[in-house]
Amino acid sequence: MLDTLPLLNRLDFPPIRRRALETLQVNLTYQCNQRCLHCHVNAGPTRTEAMSDAVIADLYQVLDAHSVKTLDLTGGAPEMHPRFRDIVRHARAEGIEVIDRCNLTILSEPGYEYLAEFLAENKVQVSASLPCYSRDNVDQQRGDGVFERSIQGLLQLNRLGYGKPDSGLELNLVYNPQGPSLPPPQAALQADYKAHLQEDFGIVFSQLFTITNQPIARFGSTLASRGQFNDYMQLLRDNFSAANLPGLMCRNTISVDWRGHLYDCDFNQMLDLDMPIIAKDRPHLRQLATQTLEGLPIATRDHCFACTAGQGSSCGGVIS
């Protein structure tokens, strides 16, 4: 896989600073039962990296020390971490909202038959990747048979109440473009998703989040190998909107890798760009328990234009 960090060193992105910490986005493992073309984590079935018990103890200390509102669990497939359930229970007991970044097919993997009911019992918000409501498009991006298993996963969640009004069980879908283009308007695409999934399968969900593909890791490497990297970066720059800067998720979110190291966002984690704060060596959860972050600078490179292009992009969908 080609390294895209050397292509992202222009440093012409506007300087931005942190607000109060609200969300910890924790990458529990790079192991995944899928291997998707757009994956900025380069996750897959052969990856073995996973958070240790010692780092999980550090995580609990941070959750107890800070007024964290949301614990956002991601991977890989975060559910494949052997202590996934322990972490969810700890956070929920502290009154912290938990988001599970679920690929849906994990719900039908052998050994994970319990998972959907566990998520519902603990009122975990499910944010599920479904890059299209078309079988061919999904299977092309995520692998043969993924669409059918994703649909079955959504139906299973619906049966438990997910996505239904007044259930208290939020089910959000995530859309990524298949190639080097910006996502279409989120509201219109959400209406299309709701209509097609309801008509074809009887599926309901809460919201659709559109996310711009980042020119890093597997997707960035693919662009570079096809000679499309520079054109894609120019597209992102040409569509830069300063109105999106106040709403960037990195301003109130910290990304934590499986080793406990800290980053300003999940994308910086994949580029190995440390937070420019709080420690002489690599910043770690151990330092975060006693630190205040407001006003500190955020590490940026040209990939940040992906979050500010057009309608903006975050793990919660559009910004503007």
Short mmCIF file of N, CA and C in Angstrom, two decimals, residues 2 180 220-232:
data_model
loop_
_atom_site.label_atom_id
_atom_site.label_comp_id
_atom_site.label_asym_id
_atom_site.label_seq_id
_atom_site.Cartn_x
_atom_site.Cartn_y
_atom_site.Cartn_z
N LEU A 2 0.58 2.19 -0.87
CA LEU A 2 1.37 3.41 -0.99
C LEU A 2 1.15 4.33 0.20
N PRO A 180 -13.61 8.89 -6.40
CA PRO A 180 -13.08 10.21 -6.03
C PRO A 180 -14.06 11.33 -6.33
N GLY A 220 -6.62 6.30 -0.32
CA GLY A 220 -5.60 7.20 -0.85
C GLY A 220 -4.57 6.46 -1.69
N SER A 221 -4.19 5.27 -1.25
CA SER A 221 -3.23 4.47 -2.01
C SER A 221 -3.80 4.09 -3.38
N THR A 222 -5.09 3.75 -3.39
CA THR A 222 -5.74 3.41 -4.66
C THR A 222 -5.75 4.60 -5.61
N LEU A 223 -6.07 5.78 -5.07
CA LEU A 223 -6.04 6.98 -5.90
C LEU A 223 -4.65 7.22 -6.48
N ALA A 224 -3.63 7.10 -5.63
CA ALA A 224 -2.26 7.36 -6.08
C ALA A 224 -1.84 6.36 -7.15
N SER A 225 -2.19 5.11 -6.98
CA SER A 225 -1.79 4.09 -7.95
C SER A 225 -2.50 4.26 -9.29
N ARG A 226 -3.66 4.90 -9.28
CA ARG A 226 -4.43 5.13 -10.52
C ARG A 226 -4.18 6.51 -11.11
N GLY A 227 -3.30 7.29 -10.50
CA GLY A 227 -3.01 8.62 -10.99
C GLY A 227 -4.12 9.62 -10.74
N GLN A 228 -4.97 9.37 -9.73
CA GLN A 228 -6.12 10.23 -9.45
C GLN A 228 -5.95 11.06 -8.19
N PHE A 229 -4.83 10.89 -7.48
CA PHE A 229 -4.68 11.53 -6.17
C PHE A 229 -4.72 13.05 -6.27
N ASN A 230 -3.93 13.63 -7.16
CA ASN A 230 -3.85 15.09 -7.26
C ASN A 230 -5.18 15.70 -7.68
N ASP A 231 -5.86 15.03 -8.60
CA ASP A 231 -7.17 15.55 -9.05
C ASP A 231 -8.18 15.53 -7.90
N TYR A 232 -8.14 14.48 -7.10
CA TYR A 232 -9.07 14.40 -5.97
C TYR A 232 -8.76 15.48 -4.94
#
